[in-house]
PDB file of C-alpha atoms in Angstrom:
ATOM      1  CA  GLY A  19      94.324  61.508  -1.550  1.00 54.00           C
ATOM      2  CA  ALA A  20      96.383  58.205  -1.076  1.00 80.00           C
ATOM      3  CA  GLY A  21      94.763  55.264  -2.426  1.00 92.00           C
ATOM      4  CA  VAL A  22      95.176  51.567  -1.157  1.00 95.00           C
ATOM      5  CA  SER A  23      98.740  50.759  -1.304  1.00 95.00           C
ATOM      6  CA  GLN A  24     100.201  47.162  -1.460  1.00 97.00           C
ATOM      7  CA  SER A  25     103.717  46.100  -1.061  1.00 96.00           C
ATOM      8  CA  PRO A  26     105.712  44.356  -2.973  1.00 97.00           C
ATOM      9  CA  SER A  27     104.582  45.169  -6.178  1.00 95.00           C
ATOM     10  CA  ASN A  28     106.236  41.780  -7.470  1.00 96.00           C
ATOM     11  CA  LYS A  29     107.491  38.857  -5.311  1.00 97.00           C
ATOM     12  CA  VAL A  30     109.477  35.773  -6.882  1.00 97.00           C
ATOM     13  CA  THR A  31     110.276  32.951  -4.445  1.00 96.00           C
ATOM     14  CA  GLU A  32     111.065  29.279  -4.609  1.00 96.00           C
ATOM     15  CA  LYS A  33     108.307  26.694  -3.523  1.00 96.00           C
ATOM     16  CA  GLY A  34     108.313  25.799  -0.153  1.00 97.00           C
ATOM     17  CA  LYS A  35     109.238  29.506   1.281  1.00 97.00           C
ATOM     18  CA  ASP A  36     106.854  31.603   3.342  1.00 97.00           C
ATOM     19  CA  VAL A  37     105.694  34.905   1.873  1.00 98.00           C
ATOM     20  CA  GLU A  38     104.219  38.063   3.328  1.00 98.00           C
ATOM     21  CA  LEU A  39     102.280  40.467   1.484  1.00 98.00           C
ATOM     22  CA  ARG A  40     101.221  43.810   2.964  1.00 97.00           C
ATOM     23  CA  CYS A  41      98.207  46.035   2.452  1.00 97.00           C
ATOM     24  CA  ASP A  42      97.782  49.555   3.609  1.00 96.00           C
ATOM     25  CA  PRO A  43      94.198  50.596   3.019  1.00 95.00           C
ATOM     26  CA  ILE A  44      92.626  53.892   2.549  1.00 94.00           C
ATOM     27  CA  SER A  45      92.607  56.151   5.948  1.00 92.00           C
ATOM     28  CA  GLY A  46      89.128  55.769   7.704  1.00 89.00           C
ATOM     29  CA  HIS A  47      88.179  52.659   5.810  1.00 92.00           C
ATOM     30  CA  THR A  48      86.461  50.314   8.306  1.00 90.00           C
ATOM     31  CA  ALA A  49      86.454  47.171   5.793  1.00 91.00           C
ATOM     32  CA  LEU A  50      89.564  45.610   4.397  1.00 94.00           C
ATOM     33  CA  TYR A  51      89.427  42.603   1.675  1.00 94.00           C
ATOM     34  CA  TRP A  52      91.868  40.330   0.139  1.00 96.00           C
ATOM     35  CA  TYR A  53      91.510  38.536  -3.227  1.00 95.00           C
ATOM     36  CA  ARG A  54      93.598  36.752  -5.744  1.00 95.00           C
ATOM     37  CA  GLN A  55      93.215  36.618  -9.296  1.00 94.00           C
ATOM     38  CA  SER A  56      94.875  33.895 -11.421  1.00 90.00           C
ATOM     39  CA  LEU A  57      95.483  34.408 -14.970  1.00 81.00           C
ATOM     40  CA  GLY A  58      92.286  34.869 -17.099  1.00 74.00           C
ATOM     41  CA  GLN A  59      90.142  34.163 -14.116  1.00 79.00           C
ATOM     42  CA  GLY A  60      87.896  36.313 -11.900  1.00 83.00           C
ATOM     43  CA  LEU A  61      88.622  37.541  -8.333  1.00 90.00           C
ATOM     44  CA  GLU A  62      88.834  34.781  -5.830  1.00 91.00           C
ATOM     45  CA  PHE A  63      87.455  36.087  -2.358  1.00 90.00           C
ATOM     46  CA  LEU A  64      90.099  35.348   0.392  1.00 94.00           C
ATOM     47  CA  ILE A  65      89.252  37.168   3.771  1.00 93.00           C
ATOM     48  CA  TYR A  66      87.413  39.962   4.822  1.00 90.00           C
ATOM     49  CA  PHE A  67      87.761  41.928   8.155  1.00 91.00           C
ATOM     50  CA  GLN A  68      85.143  44.666   9.362  1.00 88.00           C
ATOM     51  CA  GLY A  69      86.258  47.171  12.167  1.00 83.00           C
ATOM     52  CA  ASN A  70      86.912  44.889  15.455  1.00 81.00           C
ATOM     53  CA  SER A  71      84.757  41.789  14.169  1.00 84.00           C
ATOM     54  CA  ALA A  72      86.093  38.275  13.694  1.00 85.00           C
ATOM     55  CA  PRO A  73      87.311  38.420  10.401  1.00 89.00           C
ATOM     56  CA  ASP A  74      85.419  36.192   7.513  1.00 88.00           C
ATOM     57  CA  LYS A  75      88.060  33.799   6.816  1.00 89.00           C
ATOM     58  CA  SER A  76      85.677  31.409   4.811  1.00 87.00           C
ATOM     59  CA  GLY A  77      87.563  32.183   1.337  1.00 90.00           C
ATOM     60  CA  LEU A  78      91.093  31.026   2.379  1.00 94.00           C
ATOM     61  CA  PRO A  79      91.856  27.911   0.271  1.00 94.00           C
ATOM     62  CA  SER A  80      93.920  25.913   3.078  1.00 95.00           C
ATOM     63  CA  ASP A  81      95.449  26.384   6.252  1.00 96.00           C
ATOM     64  CA  ARG A  82      98.849  27.711   4.725  1.00 97.00           C
ATOM     65  CA  PHE A  83      96.963  30.948   4.355  1.00 97.00           C
ATOM     66  CA  SER A  84      96.538  33.449   7.297  1.00 96.00           C
ATOM     67  CA  ALA A  85      95.898  37.155   7.520  1.00 96.00           C
ATOM     68  CA  GLU A  86      96.129  39.612  10.108  1.00 94.00           C
ATOM     69  CA  ARG A  87      95.008  43.189  10.656  1.00 94.00           C
ATOM     70  CA  THR A  88      96.624  44.979  13.195  1.00 84.00           C
ATOM     71  CA  GLY A  89      95.147  48.499  14.815  1.00 81.00           C
ATOM     72  CA  GLY A  90      92.484  48.424  12.256  1.00 77.00           C
ATOM     73  CA  SER A  91      94.803  49.492   9.590  1.00 90.00           C
ATOM     74  CA  VAL A  92      97.452  47.713   7.945  1.00 95.00           C
ATOM     75  CA  SER A  93      96.803  44.000   6.829  1.00 96.00           C
ATOM     76  CA  THR A  94      99.514  41.277   6.145  1.00 97.00           C
ATOM     77  CA  LEU A  95      98.467  37.932   3.951  1.00 98.00           C
ATOM     78  CA  THR A  96     100.822  35.156   4.787  1.00 98.00           C
ATOM     79  CA  ILE A  97     101.340  32.058   2.764  1.00 98.00           C
ATOM     80  CA  GLN A  98     103.310  29.588   4.208  1.00 98.00           C
ATOM     81  CA  ARG A  99     105.107  26.729   2.401  1.00 97.00           C
ATOM     82  CA  THR A 100     104.260  27.846  -1.005  1.00 97.00           C
ATOM     83  CA  GLN A 101     103.259  25.907  -3.851  1.00 96.00           C
ATOM     84  CA  GLN A 102     103.041  26.626  -7.465  1.00 95.00           C
ATOM     85  CA  GLU A 103      99.459  27.024  -7.590  1.00 94.00           C
ATOM     86  CA  ASP A 104      99.679  29.956  -5.259  1.00 96.00           C
ATOM     87  CA  SER A 105     101.135  31.914  -8.153  1.00 96.00           C
ATOM     88  CA  ALA A 106      98.568  34.817  -8.651  1.00 96.00           C
ATOM     89  CA  VAL A 107      98.132  38.545  -8.384  1.00 96.00           C
ATOM     90  CA  TYR A 108      96.797  39.101  -4.713  1.00 97.00           C
ATOM     91  CA  LEU A 109      94.739  42.276  -4.596  1.00 97.00           C
ATOM     92  CA  CYS A 110      93.479  44.097  -1.541  1.00 97.00           C
ATOM     93  CA  ALA A 111      90.769  46.335  -1.413  1.00 95.00           C
ATOM     94  CA  SER A 112      89.207  48.760   1.332  1.00 94.00           C
ATOM     95  CA  SER A 113      85.876  50.509   1.698  1.00 92.00           C
ATOM     96  CA  PRO A 114      84.022  52.687   4.411  1.00 89.00           C
ATOM     97  CA  SER A 115      81.275  50.649   6.172  1.00 81.00           C
ATOM     98  CA  GLY A 116      77.877  50.447   4.290  1.00 76.00           C
ATOM     99  CA  SER A 117      76.631  47.919   2.103  1.00 73.00           C
ATOM    100  CA  ASN A 118      75.986  50.537  -0.856  1.00 81.00           C
ATOM    101  CA  GLN A 119      80.027  51.526  -0.478  1.00 85.00           C
ATOM    102  CA  PRO A 120      82.469  50.244  -3.257  1.00 89.00           C
ATOM    103  CA  GLN A 121      85.522  48.913  -2.725  1.00 91.00           C
ATOM    104  CA  HIS A 122      88.985  50.576  -3.677  1.00 94.00           C
ATOM    105  CA  PHE A 123      91.444  48.309  -4.987  1.00 95.00           C
ATOM    106  CA  GLY A 124      95.147  48.383  -4.750  1.00 95.00           C
ATOM    107  CA  ASP A 125      97.526  47.861  -7.625  1.00 93.00           C
ATOM    108  CA  GLY A 126      98.142  44.125  -6.176  1.00 95.00           C
ATOM    109  CA  THR A 127     101.251  42.121  -5.455  1.00 97.00           C
ATOM    110  CA  ARG A 128     102.330  39.692  -8.533  1.00 96.00           C
ATOM    111  CA  LEU A 129     103.280  36.523  -6.765  1.00 97.00           C
ATOM    112  CA  SER A 130     105.405  33.873  -8.768  1.00 97.00           C
ATOM    113  CA  ILE A 131     106.416  30.677  -7.236  1.00 96.00           C
ATOM    114  CA  LEU A 132     109.342  28.996  -8.984  1.00 93.00           C
TER     115      LEU A 132
ATOM    116  CA  GLY B   2      75.616  27.768  -4.793  1.00 63.00           C
ATOM    117  CA  GLN B   3      76.760  31.124  -5.948  1.00 78.00           C
ATOM    118  CA  ASN B   4      77.535  31.844  -9.511  1.00 89.00           C
ATOM    119  CA  ILE B   5      77.740  34.694 -11.523  1.00 94.00           C
ATOM    120  CA  ASP B   6      77.708  34.481 -15.389  1.00 96.00           C
ATOM    121  CA  GLN B   7      78.880  36.949 -18.167  1.00 97.00           C
ATOM    122  CA  PRO B   8      80.200  36.477 -21.583  1.00 97.00           C
ATOM    123  CA  THR B   9      84.200  35.999 -21.779  1.00 95.00           C
ATOM    124  CA  GLU B  10      84.654  38.187 -24.599  1.00 97.00           C
ATOM    125  CA  MET B  11      83.060  40.705 -26.794  1.00 98.00           C
ATOM    126  CA  THR B  12      84.147  42.957 -29.621  1.00 97.00           C
ATOM    127  CA  ALA B  13      82.668  46.344 -30.699  1.00 97.00           C
ATOM    128  CA  THR B  14      83.352  49.350 -32.635  1.00 97.00           C
ATOM    129  CA  GLU B  15      84.520  52.850 -31.596  1.00 97.00           C
ATOM    130  CA  GLY B  16      81.751  55.202 -31.463  1.00 97.00           C
ATOM    131  CA  ALA B  17      79.024  52.334 -31.129  1.00 97.00           C
ATOM    132  CA  ILE B  18      77.214  50.959 -28.461  1.00 97.00           C
ATOM    133  CA  VAL B  19      77.646  48.045 -26.324  1.00 98.00           C
ATOM    134  CA  GLN B  20      75.418  46.080 -23.839  1.00 98.00           C
ATOM    135  CA  ILE B  21      77.469  43.507 -21.241  1.00 98.00           C
ATOM    136  CA  ASN B  22      74.919  40.998 -19.720  1.00 98.00           C
ATOM    137  CA  CYS B  23      75.347  39.638 -16.167  1.00 98.00           C
ATOM    138  CA  THR B  24      73.190  37.015 -14.508  1.00 97.00           C
ATOM    139  CA  TYR B  25      73.390  35.919 -10.986  1.00 96.00           C
ATOM    140  CA  GLN B  26      72.564  32.951  -8.536  1.00 93.00           C
ATOM    141  CA  THR B  27      73.486  33.890  -4.822  1.00 88.00           C
ATOM    142  CA  SER B  28      71.869  32.949  -1.716  1.00 83.00           C
ATOM    143  CA  GLY B  29      71.339  36.517  -0.684  1.00 85.00           C
ATOM    144  CA  PHE B  30      71.449  39.754  -2.346  1.00 88.00           C
ATOM    145  CA  ASN B  31      72.617  43.211  -1.182  1.00 86.00           C
ATOM    146  CA  GLY B  32      73.601  45.328  -4.426  1.00 91.00           C
ATOM    147  CA  LEU B  33      75.473  44.826  -7.519  1.00 95.00           C
ATOM    148  CA  PHE B  34      78.578  46.591  -8.626  1.00 95.00           C
ATOM    149  CA  TRP B  35      80.395  46.797 -12.151  1.00 97.00           C
ATOM    150  CA  TYR B  36      84.357  47.470 -12.053  1.00 97.00           C
ATOM    151  CA  GLN B  37      86.507  48.102 -14.889  1.00 97.00           C
ATOM    152  CA  GLN B  38      89.801  46.310 -15.199  1.00 95.00           C
ATOM    153  CA  HIS B  39      92.331  47.320 -17.529  1.00 94.00           C
ATOM    154  CA  ALA B  40      95.044  44.694 -18.302  1.00 89.00           C
ATOM    155  CA  GLY B  41      97.730  44.708 -15.514  1.00 86.00           C
ATOM    156  CA  GLU B  42      96.072  47.156 -13.489  1.00 89.00           C
ATOM    157  CA  ALA B  43      93.459  47.259 -10.428  1.00 90.00           C
ATOM    158  CA  PRO B  44      89.665  47.170 -10.946  1.00 94.00           C
ATOM    159  CA  THR B  45      88.193  50.576 -10.487  1.00 95.00           C
ATOM    160  CA  PHE B  46      84.426  51.052  -9.705  1.00 94.00           C
ATOM    161  CA  LEU B  47      82.178  52.103 -12.103  1.00 96.00           C
ATOM    162  CA  SER B  48      78.471  51.620 -10.962  1.00 95.00           C
ATOM    163  CA  TYR B  49      76.244  50.226  -8.213  1.00 94.00           C
ATOM    164  CA  ASN B  50      72.748  49.013  -8.244  1.00 95.00           C
ATOM    165  CA  VAL B  51      70.459  47.825  -5.413  1.00 92.00           C
ATOM    166  CA  LEU B  52      67.051  48.679  -6.704  1.00 94.00           C
ATOM    167  CA  ASP B  53      65.543  47.497  -9.942  1.00 96.00           C
ATOM    168  CA  GLY B  54      66.082  50.055 -12.892  1.00 97.00           C
ATOM    169  CA  LEU B  55      68.563  51.879 -14.697  1.00 96.00           C
ATOM    170  CA  GLU B  56      71.264  54.233 -13.105  1.00 94.00           C
ATOM    171  CA  GLU B  57      72.917  56.461 -15.689  1.00 94.00           C
ATOM    172  CA  LYS B  58      76.424  58.058 -15.145  1.00 90.00           C
ATOM    173  CA  GLY B  59      77.883  59.760 -18.067  1.00 94.00           C
ATOM    174  CA  ARG B  60      78.552  57.486 -21.021  1.00 96.00           C
ATOM    175  CA  PHE B  61      77.870  54.262 -18.973  1.00 96.00           C
ATOM    176  CA  SER B  62      74.399  53.026 -17.436  1.00 97.00           C
ATOM    177  CA  SER B  63      73.795  50.037 -15.354  1.00 98.00           C
ATOM    178  CA  PHE B  64      70.501  48.169 -15.223  1.00 98.00           C
ATOM    179  CA  LEU B  65      69.253  45.560 -12.595  1.00 98.00           C
ATOM    180  CA  SER B  66      66.351  43.274 -12.435  1.00 97.00           C
ATOM    181  CA  ARG B  67      66.531  41.286  -9.098  1.00 95.00           C
ATOM    182  CA  SER B  68      63.272  39.208  -9.789  1.00 95.00           C
ATOM    183  CA  LYS B  69      65.268  37.864 -12.865  1.00 96.00           C
ATOM    184  CA  GLY B  70      68.900  37.922 -11.254  1.00 96.00           C
ATOM    185  CA  TYR B  71      69.989  40.103 -14.202  1.00 96.00           C
ATOM    186  CA  SER B  72      72.122  43.333 -14.652  1.00 98.00           C
ATOM    187  CA  TYR B  73      73.498  44.810 -18.021  1.00 98.00           C
ATOM    188  CA  LEU B  74      76.133  47.270 -18.056  1.00 98.00           C
ATOM    189  CA  LEU B  75      75.656  49.664 -21.210  1.00 98.00           C
ATOM    190  CA  LEU B  76      78.653  51.566 -22.694  1.00 97.00           C
ATOM    191  CA  LYS B  77      77.752  54.378 -25.039  1.00 97.00           C
ATOM    192  CA  GLU B  78      79.926  56.310 -27.547  1.00 97.00           C
ATOM    193  CA  LEU B  79      82.647  53.621 -27.295  1.00 98.00           C
ATOM    194  CA  GLN B  80      86.474  55.041 -27.039  1.00 97.00           C
ATOM    195  CA  MET B  81      89.672  53.234 -27.755  1.00 97.00           C
ATOM    196  CA  LYS B  82      90.380  53.353 -23.949  1.00 97.00           C
ATOM    197  CA  ASP B  83      87.216  51.657 -23.083  1.00 98.00           C
ATOM    198  CA  SER B  84      88.902  48.341 -23.959  1.00 98.00           C
ATOM    199  CA  ALA B  85      89.178  46.347 -20.671  1.00 97.00           C
ATOM    200  CA  SER B  86      87.608  43.379 -18.530  1.00 96.00           C
ATOM    201  CA  TYR B  87      84.474  44.208 -17.076  1.00 97.00           C
ATOM    202  CA  LEU B  88      83.423  42.703 -14.045  1.00 96.00           C
ATOM    203  CA  CYS B  89      80.031  42.307 -12.239  1.00 97.00           C
ATOM    204  CA  ALA B  90      80.048  41.578  -8.784  1.00 94.00           C
ATOM    205  CA  VAL B  91      77.242  40.706  -6.194  1.00 93.00           C
ATOM    206  CA  ARG B  92      77.054  41.428  -2.561  1.00 88.00           C
ATOM    207  CA  ASP B  93      75.518  38.464  -1.315  1.00 78.00           C
ATOM    208  CA  GLN B  94      74.812  39.433   2.403  1.00 71.00           C
ATOM    209  CA  ASN B  95      71.224  40.300   3.396  1.00 53.00           C
ATOM    210  CA  GLY B  96      70.448  42.767   6.023  1.00 44.00           C
ATOM    211  CA  GLY B  97      72.755  45.236   7.430  1.00 44.00           C
ATOM    212  CA  SER B  98      75.885  43.266   7.272  1.00 49.00           C
ATOM    213  CA  GLN B  99      78.140  44.128   4.669  1.00 59.00           C
ATOM    214  CA  GLY B 100      79.792  40.982   3.672  1.00 67.00           C
ATOM    215  CA  ASN B 101      82.338  40.393   0.839  1.00 75.00           C
ATOM    216  CA  LEU B 102      81.587  40.647  -3.102  1.00 85.00           C
ATOM    217  CA  ILE B 103      81.169  37.639  -5.418  1.00 88.00           C
ATOM    218  CA  PHE B 104      82.794  38.395  -8.505  1.00 91.00           C
ATOM    219  CA  GLY B 105      81.835  36.929 -12.303  1.00 93.00           C
ATOM    220  CA  LYS B 106      85.058  36.154 -14.268  1.00 93.00           C
ATOM    221  CA  GLY B 107      84.826  39.425 -16.254  1.00 95.00           C
ATOM    222  CA  THR B 108      84.075  40.194 -19.981  1.00 97.00           C
ATOM    223  CA  LYS B 109      86.957  41.432 -22.025  1.00 96.00           C
ATOM    224  CA  LEU B 110      85.948  44.120 -24.272  1.00 98.00           C
ATOM    225  CA  SER B 111      87.996  44.904 -27.324  1.00 97.00           C
ATOM    226  CA  VAL B 112      87.188  48.166 -29.106  1.00 97.00           C
ATOM    227  CA  LYS B 113      88.158  48.296 -32.876  1.00 96.00           C
ATOM    228  CA  PRO B 114      88.580  51.571 -34.957  1.00 95.00           C
TER     229      PRO B 114
END
């Protein structure tokens, strides 16, 4: 079946521009997560959606970052006024509900800020 | 604070056994996951431990000791394709809430002929 789909796969933009990254989770998965991974670093948690509950935004690094999840399915991560330090791979994952359920990752969006 | 430690790099020989250790200090604990990540690819799920002991899955096994805040991933009969980064991740939410995962920085394993 279809896995987690992310688009675009690569994005190059100029400093100061806004970018939108999209994640289409596995159908039926109630939990959706955004992470970012810088070169040689671990995965940094950004935000977590679980069903209709208020999202856990505790990992967002600044107010330039925001995310939405519409209809409990597709999610968009928006970065406003991008900075060079925002360059990273942005990974989305989804999982069924249940603490023993593993997260299934998309291939990520590689974001480069010039 | 939250902290997950793994060795940065390891090297092993094809056909051998390698053990990758992970220690963690988190405010709560509700399961530990191991993921494999090949360069330029997404992480893929390998194993899950929530109770103390060993979980075996083919060539891969994972061990957990909650009292010691310690886990290891054991890879047997190493193959060249096992060259990848191995990520340890802890779900730090107690109780029924699912919560997010806290990831270590990963251990880059190189398998040599």
